Amino acid sequence: LNATISEWTGMGDSYAAGLGAGNQIQAFDATCLRHDGAYPVLLNGHLQPRPSKFNFVACSGDTFPTIIQKQLQPAYLRPGWGDRPEFVTLSMGGNDIGFKELVTLCIYSIPNPMDPFMECQDALARSQRLVNSPDFVNDAINVIVATLRKGNSRHGRPFKIYVTGYAQFFNEQTTQCNGVSFRPDFLKPMLKAKQYLTIGKRRALNKLARDLNAGLREAVMKASLGAPGRVFFIDYDRQFDGHRFCDRAEPNPNDAETWFFTYGADQAAIGAFLDSIPEVQEVFSGHSNRTMSYAALIQIIAEAAGNNKEKKDILVDLTRVFHPKLAGHRVIERRLRGVVMATRARLSPATVAPVVDAETS
């Protein structure tokens, strides 16, 4: 970069936190699950000269409202947003359309803890409805505007926001996955019937990822009208071509060329740990009226893990599915770094396009 970056901040959800990529970063909030292979951490290591301060506040499970409520607020026992960051990176939206619950139900046959009787087609319709709602774009704009206001008050007009999108998960053309199921070996008595990776299922989930990106792109475009040259959307989806599920034979959790996590071959430890938690058994037993959000369930599992490293690793193994591996984060970081460098080098912000697609740079 042409000038030293004094301070910047990495915000967002589990994609920004790098869930499962590298080693977990110890933090007060055990459910944020930040990892040192996350693309914001990688970006900070590549910026030269090295920034004097990097604030890493991304937190797994955060939504549009909780990003504003938690990540933009002063720090107490958790990382702070910063004093005078020059820019932020931001991943958001997946949790707001229930993507985690959708994947666990429609791919892994694990019931939705909020509604154990929900079926996959209902979950797909619900997520599609949420991502296509005007509220999705408006809520994303609210996060951008709130972040801009805080950045302007701290640093002034050069403050920028780089919003990263999501990648489609599947090769949706091949037929080799039609008879494949990712149904795990744990929670067996409580699982729903096997879900198969049919072309129709893969297309539906890929469409959600594309619509998610489209909503974020629209929010960036609209927010940019009042802040030209200061808000950008980075689309890296095409760079995942050849590295999605079903590009090769499945299931193959150890395939280094697939850039998303799934459950490994040895799932006995996950099952034994979950079997030891009464609340998990109660929610998924089918004999109780107790329900809870996915976030609340993860909080209970995190509390059960405590400071036990093996159990904390199981929590990561349980939650990292369908998140990018380290190789994927490296690609996102390279895309993001190129945009940061290019936009910092331009003197006229009005000439900078707010949307940067993978195929154009």
C-alpha positions as a printed Julia matrix, in Angstrom:
361×3 Matrix{Float64}:
   0.0     0.0     0.0
   1.12    3.56   -0.63
   0.53    4.69    2.95
   0.7     3.01    6.32
  -2.61    1.8     7.71
  -2.71    2.79   11.34
  -5.74    0.75   12.36
  -8.54   -1.34   10.87
 -11.27   -3.75   12.0
 -12.58   -7.16   10.88
 -16.34   -7.48   11.5
 -19.04   -9.97   10.69
 -20.32  -13.51   11.15
 -18.69  -16.97   11.23
 -17.33  -16.58    7.69
 -15.35  -13.56    8.85
 -14.48  -15.27   12.14
 -12.9   -18.08   10.12
 -14.73  -20.87   11.94
 -12.58  -23.99   11.64
  -9.77  -22.42    9.58
  -6.45  -22.78   11.39
  -6.25  -22.59   15.16
  -8.88  -21.14   17.46
  -8.08  -17.77   18.97
  -8.83  -17.78   22.67
 -11.46  -15.21   23.59
 -13.87  -14.34   26.39
 -16.85  -15.25   24.24
 -16.36  -18.94   23.52
 -19.13  -19.04   20.91
 -17.49  -16.5    18.57
 -15.08  -19.26   17.47
 -12.52  -16.96   15.85
  -9.65  -18.7    14.08
  -6.25  -17.51   12.94
  -6.87  -18.69    9.36
  -9.76  -16.25    8.91
  -9.4   -13.96    5.91
  -9.24  -10.78    8.06
  -6.32  -12.24   10.03
  -4.59  -13.3     6.8
  -5.18   -9.83    5.33
  -3.63   -8.15    8.34
  -0.54  -10.32    7.92
  -0.14   -9.29    4.27
  -0.67   -5.54    4.59
   2.62   -3.69    4.33
   3.75   -1.79    6.27
   2.06   -3.81    8.99
  -0.85   -1.89   10.55
  -0.15   -0.81   14.09
  -3.55   -2.04   15.32
  -5.98   -4.7    14.1
  -9.34   -5.21   15.83
 -10.9    -8.62   15.23
 -14.53   -8.52   16.42
 -16.21  -10.95   13.98
 -18.38  -13.43   15.87
 -19.98  -16.69   14.74
 -23.76  -16.55   14.85
 -24.07  -12.78   14.66
 -26.93  -11.31   12.65
 -27.68   -7.84   11.29
 -29.01   -6.64   14.7
 -26.29   -8.26   16.82
 -23.51   -6.88   14.62
 -24.82   -3.41   15.46
 -25.56   -4.22   19.09
 -22.31   -6.05   19.88
 -19.59   -5.35   17.36
 -20.04   -1.58   17.08
 -20.21   -1.04   20.82
 -17.41   -0.3    23.32
 -15.43   -3.28   24.55
 -15.7    -4.63   28.05
 -14.46   -8.2    28.27
 -14.33   -8.76   24.52
 -12.42   -7.2    21.6
 -13.33   -3.61   20.84
 -14.28   -2.11   17.5
 -11.31    0.22   17.74
 -10.33    3.82   18.3
  -9.83    5.19   14.78
 -10.03    2.39   12.19
  -9.49    3.51    8.62
 -11.64    0.72    7.19
 -13.58   -2.41    8.13
 -14.22   -5.72    6.4
 -17.69   -7.16    6.91
 -19.43  -10.5     6.27
 -23.13  -10.68    7.09
 -26.51  -12.07    6.11
 -26.18  -15.85    6.29
 -27.53  -16.14    9.82
 -30.4   -13.77    9.02
 -31.88  -16.22    6.53
 -31.35  -19.27    8.75
 -28.64  -20.83    6.61
 -27.11  -22.85    9.45
 -30.44  -24.4    10.42
 -31.2   -25.03    6.75
 -27.92  -26.85    6.09
 -28.15  -28.99    9.21
 -31.68  -30.06    8.29
 -31.51  -30.34    4.49
 -27.98  -31.79    4.28
 -27.33  -33.53    7.59
 -30.91  -34.53    8.53
 -30.51  -32.88   11.97
 -33.84  -31.4    13.15
 -34.23  -27.65   13.61
 -34.01  -27.1    17.41
 -36.62  -24.33   17.14
 -39.05  -26.55   15.24
 -38.13  -30.25   15.31
 -41.06  -31.09   13.04
 -39.99  -28.74   10.23
 -39.17  -30.47    6.96
 -36.5   -29.51    4.46
 -38.88  -28.06    1.87
 -40.39  -25.78    4.54
 -36.94  -24.61    5.64
 -35.93  -23.91    2.03
 -39.1   -21.89    1.43
 -38.58  -19.92    4.63
 -34.96  -19.02    3.81
 -35.89  -18.09    0.24
 -38.68  -15.87    1.53
 -36.32  -14.14    4.0
 -33.55  -13.47    1.48
 -36.01  -12.1    -1.09
 -37.75   -9.85    1.41
 -37.15   -6.07    1.16
 -36.29   -6.27    4.87
 -33.11   -8.19    4.04
 -31.68   -5.36    1.94
 -32.92   -2.7     4.37
 -31.38   -4.47    7.36
 -28.07   -4.83    5.53
 -28.16   -1.12    4.68
 -28.78   -0.35    8.37
 -25.58   -2.17    9.32
 -23.6    -0.34    6.63
 -25.0     3.07    7.61
 -24.39    2.45   11.34
 -20.81    1.39   10.58
 -20.25    4.4     8.33
 -21.51    6.76   11.01
 -19.22    5.26   13.6
 -16.27    5.28   11.22
 -16.88    8.87   10.19
 -17.1    10.01   13.79
 -13.84    8.26   14.6
 -11.71    8.81   11.54
 -13.33   11.14    9.02
 -14.27   10.91    5.37
 -11.64    8.4     4.12
 -13.29    5.61    6.16
 -14.3     2.62    3.98
 -16.31   -0.6     4.29
 -15.55   -3.79    2.33
 -18.49   -6.22    2.35
 -17.62   -9.77    1.35
 -20.15  -12.2    -0.12
 -20.53  -15.96    0.0
 -19.64  -18.82   -2.34
 -22.01  -21.4    -3.8
 -21.47  -24.78   -2.19
 -22.08  -27.27   -4.96
 -21.32  -28.33   -8.46
 -24.99  -28.54   -9.42
 -24.51  -30.09  -12.87
 -23.04  -33.51  -12.11
 -25.25  -36.5   -11.36
 -22.62  -38.32   -9.28
 -24.0   -36.89   -6.03
 -27.66  -37.7    -6.56
 -27.45  -40.79   -4.34
 -25.06  -39.32   -1.77
 -26.09  -38.4     1.77
 -24.05  -36.5     4.38
 -26.24  -37.8     7.21
 -23.88  -38.13   10.23
 -23.31  -41.07   12.58
 -24.15  -39.12   15.76
 -27.61  -38.29   17.19
 -28.83  -41.29   15.18
 -32.05  -42.0    17.07
 -33.05  -38.35   16.65
 -32.16  -37.74   13.01
 -34.68  -37.34   10.25
 -34.69  -39.5     7.13
 -31.64  -39.27    4.9
 -31.39  -36.18    2.72
 -29.7   -36.76   -0.63
 -27.6   -34.33   -2.67
 -29.89  -34.37   -5.67
 -29.44  -31.86   -8.46
 -32.63  -30.14   -7.32
 -31.38  -29.83   -3.73
 -28.0   -28.5    -4.84
 -29.59  -25.98   -7.19
 -31.92  -24.72   -4.46
 -29.08  -24.18   -1.97
 -26.85  -22.57   -4.59
 -29.68  -20.23   -5.54
 -29.94  -19.1    -1.92
 -26.22  -18.27   -1.92
 -26.6   -16.31   -5.18
 -29.65  -14.47   -3.86
 -27.79  -13.71   -0.64
 -25.01  -12.12   -2.67
 -27.53  -10.24   -4.79
 -29.16   -8.77   -1.68
 -25.83   -7.69   -0.24
 -24.8    -6.24   -3.61
 -28.03   -4.23   -3.75
 -27.5    -2.95   -0.2
 -23.97   -1.83   -1.07
 -25.16   -0.08   -4.23
 -27.88    1.8    -2.36
 -25.63    2.72    0.56
 -23.0     3.95   -1.91
 -25.37    6.58   -3.27
 -24.79    8.66   -0.14
 -21.17    7.62    0.31
 -19.53    7.25   -3.11
 -16.25    5.4    -3.18
 -16.51    4.23    0.4
 -18.58    1.03    0.4
 -17.61   -2.01   -1.7
 -18.97   -5.49   -2.3
 -16.41   -8.19   -3.07
 -17.69  -11.23   -4.98
 -15.27  -14.18   -4.92
 -17.73  -16.93   -5.86
 -16.26  -17.85   -9.25
 -12.86  -18.43   -7.71
 -14.36  -21.4    -5.86
 -15.11  -23.14   -9.19
 -13.64  -26.63   -9.09
 -13.49  -26.58   -5.29
 -17.13  -27.13   -4.31
 -18.92  -30.2    -3.01
 -19.65  -32.71   -5.8
 -16.81  -31.54   -8.03
 -15.4   -34.97   -7.16
 -16.78  -38.14   -5.58
 -18.57  -37.65   -2.24
 -18.51  -38.0     0.68
 -14.81  -37.2     0.97
 -14.2   -34.94    4.01
 -10.42  -35.15    3.6
 -10.41  -33.87    0.01
  -8.0   -30.92    0.05
  -9.44  -29.64   -3.22
 -12.89  -29.12   -1.69
 -12.76  -25.77    0.1
 -15.68  -26.34    2.48
 -15.75  -28.36    5.69
 -18.06  -31.29    6.32
 -18.11  -33.87    9.11
 -15.08  -36.17    9.17
 -15.04  -39.94    9.08
 -14.63  -40.32   12.86
 -17.75  -38.86   14.44
 -17.82  -40.99   17.59
 -16.34  -38.22   19.75
 -19.0   -35.74   18.6
 -21.74  -38.25   19.39
 -20.37  -39.1    22.84
 -20.07  -35.43   23.77
 -23.58  -34.53   22.58
 -25.01  -37.59   24.36
 -23.54  -36.26   27.62
 -25.49  -32.97   27.44
 -29.03  -33.35   28.83
 -30.39  -30.25   27.08
 -29.29  -31.57   23.68
 -30.99  -34.9    24.34
 -34.13  -33.15   25.52
 -34.44  -30.88   22.49
 -33.87  -33.62   19.93
 -35.58  -36.51   21.72
 -38.96  -35.98   20.1
 -40.55  -36.53   23.51
 -40.29  -32.96   24.77
 -41.92  -29.65   23.94
 -38.68  -27.81   24.63
 -37.27  -25.8    21.74
 -34.47  -23.26   21.44
 -32.64  -21.26   18.82
 -29.56  -22.7    17.16
 -27.49  -19.94   18.83
 -28.83  -20.9    22.28
 -28.05  -24.55   21.59
 -24.46  -23.72   20.62
 -24.14  -21.65   23.81
 -25.19  -24.67   25.88
 -22.71  -26.92   24.07
 -19.95  -24.32   24.55
 -20.69  -24.13   28.27
 -20.55  -27.92   28.47
 -17.16  -27.86   26.75
 -15.78  -25.31   29.21
 -12.0   -25.13   29.02
 -11.58  -28.74   27.96
  -9.56  -28.57   24.74
 -10.87  -31.83   23.29
 -14.47  -30.77   23.83
 -13.79  -27.29   22.45
 -12.34  -28.93   19.35
 -15.51  -31.04   19.07
 -17.59  -27.85   19.2
 -15.58  -26.51   16.26
 -15.95  -29.79   14.35
 -19.69  -29.65   14.96
 -20.2   -26.07   13.8
 -17.67  -25.54   11.0
 -19.57  -27.52    8.34
 -20.17  -25.62    5.09
 -17.64  -22.97    6.12
 -14.51  -22.3     4.04
 -11.33  -24.17    4.82
  -8.01  -22.32    5.04
  -7.53  -22.61    1.26
 -10.83  -20.82    0.73
  -9.92  -18.05    3.16
  -6.64  -17.53    1.31
  -8.57  -16.92   -1.91
 -10.97  -14.5    -0.19
  -8.03  -12.66    1.36
  -6.25  -12.24   -1.98
  -9.41  -10.86   -3.59
 -10.02   -8.54   -0.69
  -6.42   -7.35   -0.5
  -6.44   -6.44   -4.17
  -9.57   -4.32   -3.72
  -8.25   -2.61   -0.58
  -5.01   -1.73   -2.32
  -6.75   -0.49   -5.47
  -9.31    1.65   -3.66
  -6.79    3.21   -1.31
  -4.63    4.15   -4.29
  -7.39    6.07   -6.12
  -7.7     9.73   -5.33
 -11.2    10.32   -6.69
 -13.73    8.23   -4.72
 -16.54    8.99   -7.18
 -14.73    6.93   -9.83
 -14.52    3.76   -7.73
 -17.16    1.11   -8.53
 -19.02   -0.05   -5.42
 -19.25   -3.65   -6.64
 -16.16   -5.69   -7.46
 -16.91   -9.03   -9.11
 -14.48  -11.91   -9.17
 -14.45  -12.13  -12.93
 -13.51   -8.5   -13.47
 -10.39   -8.14  -11.39
